[in-house]
Coordinates of C-alpha atoms in Angstrom, one line a residue:
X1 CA 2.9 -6.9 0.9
X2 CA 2.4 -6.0 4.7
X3 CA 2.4 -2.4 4.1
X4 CA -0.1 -1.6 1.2
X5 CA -1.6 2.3 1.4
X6 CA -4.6 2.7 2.6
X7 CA -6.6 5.7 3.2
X8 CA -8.2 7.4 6.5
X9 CA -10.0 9.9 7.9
X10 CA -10.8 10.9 11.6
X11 CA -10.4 13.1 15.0
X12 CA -7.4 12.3 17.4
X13 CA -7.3 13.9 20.8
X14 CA -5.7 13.4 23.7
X15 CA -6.1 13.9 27.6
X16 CA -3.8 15.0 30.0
X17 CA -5.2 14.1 33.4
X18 CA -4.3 14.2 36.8
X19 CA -1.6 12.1 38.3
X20 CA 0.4 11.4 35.2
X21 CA -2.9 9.6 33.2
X22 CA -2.3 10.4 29.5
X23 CA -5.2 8.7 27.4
X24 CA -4.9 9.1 23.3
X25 CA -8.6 8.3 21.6
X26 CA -9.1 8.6 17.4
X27 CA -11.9 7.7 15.3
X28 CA -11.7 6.4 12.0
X29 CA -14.1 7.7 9.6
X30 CA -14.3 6.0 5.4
X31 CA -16.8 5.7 3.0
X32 CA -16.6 1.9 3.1
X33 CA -15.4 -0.9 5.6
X34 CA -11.5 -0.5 5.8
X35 CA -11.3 -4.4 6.8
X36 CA -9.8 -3.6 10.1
X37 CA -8.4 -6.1 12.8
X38 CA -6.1 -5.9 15.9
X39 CA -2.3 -7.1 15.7
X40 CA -0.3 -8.2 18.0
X41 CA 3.5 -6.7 16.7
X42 CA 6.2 -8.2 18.5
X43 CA 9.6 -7.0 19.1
X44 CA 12.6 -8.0 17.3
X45 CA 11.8 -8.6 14.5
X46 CA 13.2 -7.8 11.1
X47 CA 11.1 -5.0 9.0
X48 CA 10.9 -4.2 5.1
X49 CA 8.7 -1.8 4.2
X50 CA 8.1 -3.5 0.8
X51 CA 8.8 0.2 -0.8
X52 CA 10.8 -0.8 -3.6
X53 CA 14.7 -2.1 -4.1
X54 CA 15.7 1.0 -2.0
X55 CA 13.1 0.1 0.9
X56 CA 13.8 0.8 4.5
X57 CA 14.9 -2.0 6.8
X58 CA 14.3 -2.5 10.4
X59 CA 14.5 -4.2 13.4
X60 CA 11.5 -3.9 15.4
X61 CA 12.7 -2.9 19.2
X62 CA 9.4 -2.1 20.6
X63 CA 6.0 -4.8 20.6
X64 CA 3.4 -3.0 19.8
X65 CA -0.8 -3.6 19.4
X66 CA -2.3 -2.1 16.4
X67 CA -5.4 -1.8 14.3
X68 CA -5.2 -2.0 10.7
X69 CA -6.7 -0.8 7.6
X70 CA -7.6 -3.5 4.8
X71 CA -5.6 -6.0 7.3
X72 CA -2.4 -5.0 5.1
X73 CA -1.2 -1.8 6.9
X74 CA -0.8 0.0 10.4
X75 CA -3.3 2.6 10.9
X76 CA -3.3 3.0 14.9
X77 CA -1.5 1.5 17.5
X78 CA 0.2 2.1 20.9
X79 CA 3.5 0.3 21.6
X80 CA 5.0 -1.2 25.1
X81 CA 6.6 2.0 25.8
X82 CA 2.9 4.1 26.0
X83 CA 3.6 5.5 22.8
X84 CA 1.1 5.7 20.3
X85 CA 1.2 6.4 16.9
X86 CA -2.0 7.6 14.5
X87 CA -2.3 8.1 10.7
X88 CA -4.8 10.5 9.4
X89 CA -6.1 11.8 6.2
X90 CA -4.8 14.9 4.8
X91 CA -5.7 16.1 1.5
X92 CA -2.9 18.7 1.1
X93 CA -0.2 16.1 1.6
X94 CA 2.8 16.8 -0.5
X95 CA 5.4 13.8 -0.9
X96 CA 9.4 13.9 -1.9
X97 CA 10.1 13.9 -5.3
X98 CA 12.9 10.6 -4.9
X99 CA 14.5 10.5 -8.4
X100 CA 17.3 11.9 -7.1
X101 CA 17.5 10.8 -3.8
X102 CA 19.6 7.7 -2.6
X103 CA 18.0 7.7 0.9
X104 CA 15.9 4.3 1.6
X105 CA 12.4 4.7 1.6
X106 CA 10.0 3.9 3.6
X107 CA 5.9 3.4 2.4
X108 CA 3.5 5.8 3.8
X109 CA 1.2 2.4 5.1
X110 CA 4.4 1.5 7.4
X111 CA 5.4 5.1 8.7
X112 CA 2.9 4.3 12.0
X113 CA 4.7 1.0 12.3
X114 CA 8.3 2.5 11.8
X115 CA 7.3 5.1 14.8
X116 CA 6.0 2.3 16.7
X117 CA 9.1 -0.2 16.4
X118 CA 11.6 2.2 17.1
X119 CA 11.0 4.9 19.5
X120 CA 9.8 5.4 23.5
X121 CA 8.9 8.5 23.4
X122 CA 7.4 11.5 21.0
X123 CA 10.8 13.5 21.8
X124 CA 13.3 10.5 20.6
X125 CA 10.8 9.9 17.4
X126 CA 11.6 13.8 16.3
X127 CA 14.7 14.1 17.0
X128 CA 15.2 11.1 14.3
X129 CA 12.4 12.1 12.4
X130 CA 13.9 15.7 11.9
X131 CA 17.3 14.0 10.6
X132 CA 15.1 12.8 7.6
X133 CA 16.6 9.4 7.5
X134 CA 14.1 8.2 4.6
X135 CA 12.1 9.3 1.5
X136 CA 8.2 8.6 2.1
X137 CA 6.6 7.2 -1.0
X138 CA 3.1 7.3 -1.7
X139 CA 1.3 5.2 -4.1
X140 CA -3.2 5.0 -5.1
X141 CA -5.5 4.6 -2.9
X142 CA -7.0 1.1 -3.6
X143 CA -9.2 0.6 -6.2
X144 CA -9.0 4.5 -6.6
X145 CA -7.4 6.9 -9.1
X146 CA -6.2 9.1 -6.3
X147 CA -2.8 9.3 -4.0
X148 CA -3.1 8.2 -0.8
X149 CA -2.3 11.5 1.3
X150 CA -1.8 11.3 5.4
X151 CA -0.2 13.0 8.0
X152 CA 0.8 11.3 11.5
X153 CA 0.2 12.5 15.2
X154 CA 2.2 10.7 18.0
X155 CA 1.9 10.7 21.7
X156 CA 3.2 9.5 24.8
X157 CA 3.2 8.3 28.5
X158 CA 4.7 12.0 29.3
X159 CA 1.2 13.8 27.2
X160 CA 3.8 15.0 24.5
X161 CA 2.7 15.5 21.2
X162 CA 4.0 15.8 17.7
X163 CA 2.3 16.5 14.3
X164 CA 4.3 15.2 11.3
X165 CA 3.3 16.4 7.5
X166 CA 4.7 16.8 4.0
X167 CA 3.5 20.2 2.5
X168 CA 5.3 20.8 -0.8
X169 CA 7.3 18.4 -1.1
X170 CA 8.9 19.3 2.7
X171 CA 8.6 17.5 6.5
X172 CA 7.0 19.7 8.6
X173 CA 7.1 18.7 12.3
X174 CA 4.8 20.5 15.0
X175 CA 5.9 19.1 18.5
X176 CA 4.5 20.7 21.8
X177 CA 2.5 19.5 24.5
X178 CA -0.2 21.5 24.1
X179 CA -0.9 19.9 20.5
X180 CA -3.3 17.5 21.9
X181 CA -5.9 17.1 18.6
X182 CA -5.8 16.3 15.2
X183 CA -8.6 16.0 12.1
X184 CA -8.3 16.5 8.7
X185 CA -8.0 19.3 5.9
X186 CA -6.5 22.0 6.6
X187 CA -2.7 21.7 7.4
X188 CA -2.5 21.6 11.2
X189 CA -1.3 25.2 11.0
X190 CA -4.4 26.4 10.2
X191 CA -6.4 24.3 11.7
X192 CA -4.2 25.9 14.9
X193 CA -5.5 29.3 13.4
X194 CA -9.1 28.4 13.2
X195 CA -9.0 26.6 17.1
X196 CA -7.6 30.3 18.0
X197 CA -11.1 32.1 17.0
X198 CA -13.2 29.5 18.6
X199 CA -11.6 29.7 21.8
X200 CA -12.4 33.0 22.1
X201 CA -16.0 32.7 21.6
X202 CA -15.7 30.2 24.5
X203 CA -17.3 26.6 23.9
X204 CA -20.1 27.3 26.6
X205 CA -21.4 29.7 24.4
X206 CA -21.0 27.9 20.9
X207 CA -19.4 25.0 19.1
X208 CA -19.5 24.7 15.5
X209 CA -21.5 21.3 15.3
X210 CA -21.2 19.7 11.4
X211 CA -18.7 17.0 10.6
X212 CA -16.3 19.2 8.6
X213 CA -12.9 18.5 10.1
X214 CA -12.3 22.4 11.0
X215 CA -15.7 21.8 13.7
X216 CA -14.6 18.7 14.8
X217 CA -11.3 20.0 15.9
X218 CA -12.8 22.9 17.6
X219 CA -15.5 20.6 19.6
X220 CA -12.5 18.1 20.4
X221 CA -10.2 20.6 21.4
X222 CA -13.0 22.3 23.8
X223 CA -14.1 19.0 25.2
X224 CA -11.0 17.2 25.8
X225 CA -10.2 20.1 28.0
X226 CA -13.3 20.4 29.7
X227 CA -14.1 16.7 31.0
X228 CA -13.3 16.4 34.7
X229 CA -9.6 15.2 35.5
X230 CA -11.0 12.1 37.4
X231 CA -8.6 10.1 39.5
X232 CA -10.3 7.2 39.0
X233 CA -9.2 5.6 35.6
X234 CA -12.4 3.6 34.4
X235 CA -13.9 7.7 34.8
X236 CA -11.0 9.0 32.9
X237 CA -11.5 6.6 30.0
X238 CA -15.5 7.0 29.8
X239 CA -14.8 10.9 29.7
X240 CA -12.6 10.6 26.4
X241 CA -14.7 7.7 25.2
X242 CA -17.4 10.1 25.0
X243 CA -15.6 12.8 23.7
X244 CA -14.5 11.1 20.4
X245 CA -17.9 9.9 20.3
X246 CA -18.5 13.5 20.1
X247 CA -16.5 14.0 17.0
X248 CA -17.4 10.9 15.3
X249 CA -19.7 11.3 11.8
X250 CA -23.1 9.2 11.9
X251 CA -22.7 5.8 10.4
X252 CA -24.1 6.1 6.9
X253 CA -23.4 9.2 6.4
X254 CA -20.6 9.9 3.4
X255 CA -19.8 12.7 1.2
X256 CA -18.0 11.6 -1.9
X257 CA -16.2 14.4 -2.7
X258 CA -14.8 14.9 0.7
X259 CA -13.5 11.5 1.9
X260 CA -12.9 13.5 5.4
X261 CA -16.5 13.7 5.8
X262 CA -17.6 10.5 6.0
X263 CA -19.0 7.6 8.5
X264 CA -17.1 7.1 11.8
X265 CA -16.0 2.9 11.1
X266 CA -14.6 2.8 14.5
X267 CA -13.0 4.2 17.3
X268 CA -10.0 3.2 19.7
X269 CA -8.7 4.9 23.2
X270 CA -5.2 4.1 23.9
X271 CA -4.3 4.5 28.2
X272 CA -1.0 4.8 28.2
X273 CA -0.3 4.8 31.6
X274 CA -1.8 1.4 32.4
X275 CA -1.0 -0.2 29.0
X276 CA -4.5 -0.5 27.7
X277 CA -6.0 -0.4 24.2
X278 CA -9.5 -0.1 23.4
X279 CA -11.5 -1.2 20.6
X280 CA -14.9 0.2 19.0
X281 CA -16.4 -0.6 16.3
X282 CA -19.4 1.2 14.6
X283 CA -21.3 -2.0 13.8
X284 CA -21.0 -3.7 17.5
X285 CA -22.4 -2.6 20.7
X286 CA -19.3 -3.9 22.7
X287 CA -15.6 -2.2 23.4
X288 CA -12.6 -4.7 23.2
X289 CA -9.9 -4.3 25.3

């Protein structure tokens, strides 16, 4: 199967520069090696999600580049129209119950993809999303006794954000501009709540500085702010290089009882205005591109 669940957790932010420059960084961040390599996605192409008799079917209209996780499933990735699509780990994830729903369904290890082959921008992929066209279905984490449990951020050429998560059982869709980071635990509501008290300390003064997904938030949402809105791109892209650097946990470092703290595997920057994707691994000295 293409689209087997997999499990992440990480920091998304993204920069709104001058002249239109919107770049989209994440880090990934696992207890062990999640086996990933790039893909090439082309368009047209005819999608099953491999959820079941009653899974989702597509036909891809958008190429795409993407990173994966366990080389089965679509992690991270920003498509030919500059929009980029991220899966993160989020422990209070709470899925459809689909025993009586006849809608198709779509696997939680293809919902990146689905984003990806179908829309252009963040404001056509909610105003789809919020019809609810499909059930997402979940299954165990690999080699675990646990559910797999992720919500998605998307992005675009524009800077236009959208947070997507199932709490209870129910779609909840954040989708503003100004929603330009993403961690972990807790629901992005709160993690809006928590941002709110920080930024009014000011992050000249002090930045919570452990790995817990609440700090990194706070120290990505100051930071991404506060680099300089260079007008030369290779600046641009160093600036938010550094500042998921910033957020990223120290290789080696894992708490087993918190998946969302653990080491930072690798990193990615997406630019969507000039079509470029970036690579980092943890392990290697050298960023593809």
């Amino acid at each position: 199967s293409l689209f087997l669940q997999t499990v992440h957790a990480c920091t998304r932010a993204v920069y709104l520069g001058n002249n239109d420059h919107i770049i989209t960084a994440r880090s990934m961040d696992w207890k062990v090696d999640v086996g990933t390599n790039l893909w090439i996605m082309p368009s047209g192409i005819e999608r099953d999600s491999n959820a079941g008799p009653k899974s989702l079917k597509w036909k891809s209209k958008y190429g795409s580049v993407i990173a994966t996780g366990y080389d089965i499933s679509t992690t991270d990735g920003m498509n030919e129209a500059g929009l980029v699509a991220n899966v993160l780990w989020l422990v209070e994830s709470q899925y459809p119950d689909t025993k009586k729903s006849n809608k198709p369904q779509l696997s939680i290890s293809a919902w990146a993809q689905y984003v990806l082959d179908n829309f252009s921008t963040v404001a056509e992929a909610v105003k789809t999303l919020e019809k609810e066209p499909f059930d997402l279905i979940t299954d165990n984490v690999p080699g675990e006794q646990r559910l797999t449990t992720l919500h998605l951020s998307i992005s675009d050429k524009t800077g236009d954000s959208a947070i997507i998560e199932y709490i209870g059982g129910k779609q909840v869709i954040h989708h503003n501009k100004k929603y330009q980071v993403m961690t972990n635990s807790p629901t992005f509501d709160q993690q809006l709540a928590l941002n709110t008290y920080w930024q009014q300390i000011g992050g000249t003064v002090m930045l919570p500085g452990t790995n817990r997904a609440a700090d990194r938030f706070a120290r990505a949402s100051f930071y991404i702010n506060a680099i300089p809105k260079n007008d030369n791109p290779k600046d641009a892209i160093a600036s938010v290089f550094s500042v998921i650097r910033n957020a990223s946990v120290p290789y080696g470092l894992n708490t087993a009882e918190e998946p969302n703290i653990s080491s930072t595997r690798w990193r990615t920057v997406s630019d969507h205005k000039q079509q470029l994707y970036f690579f980092e691994s943890a392990v290697s000295p050298n960023v593809f591109g």
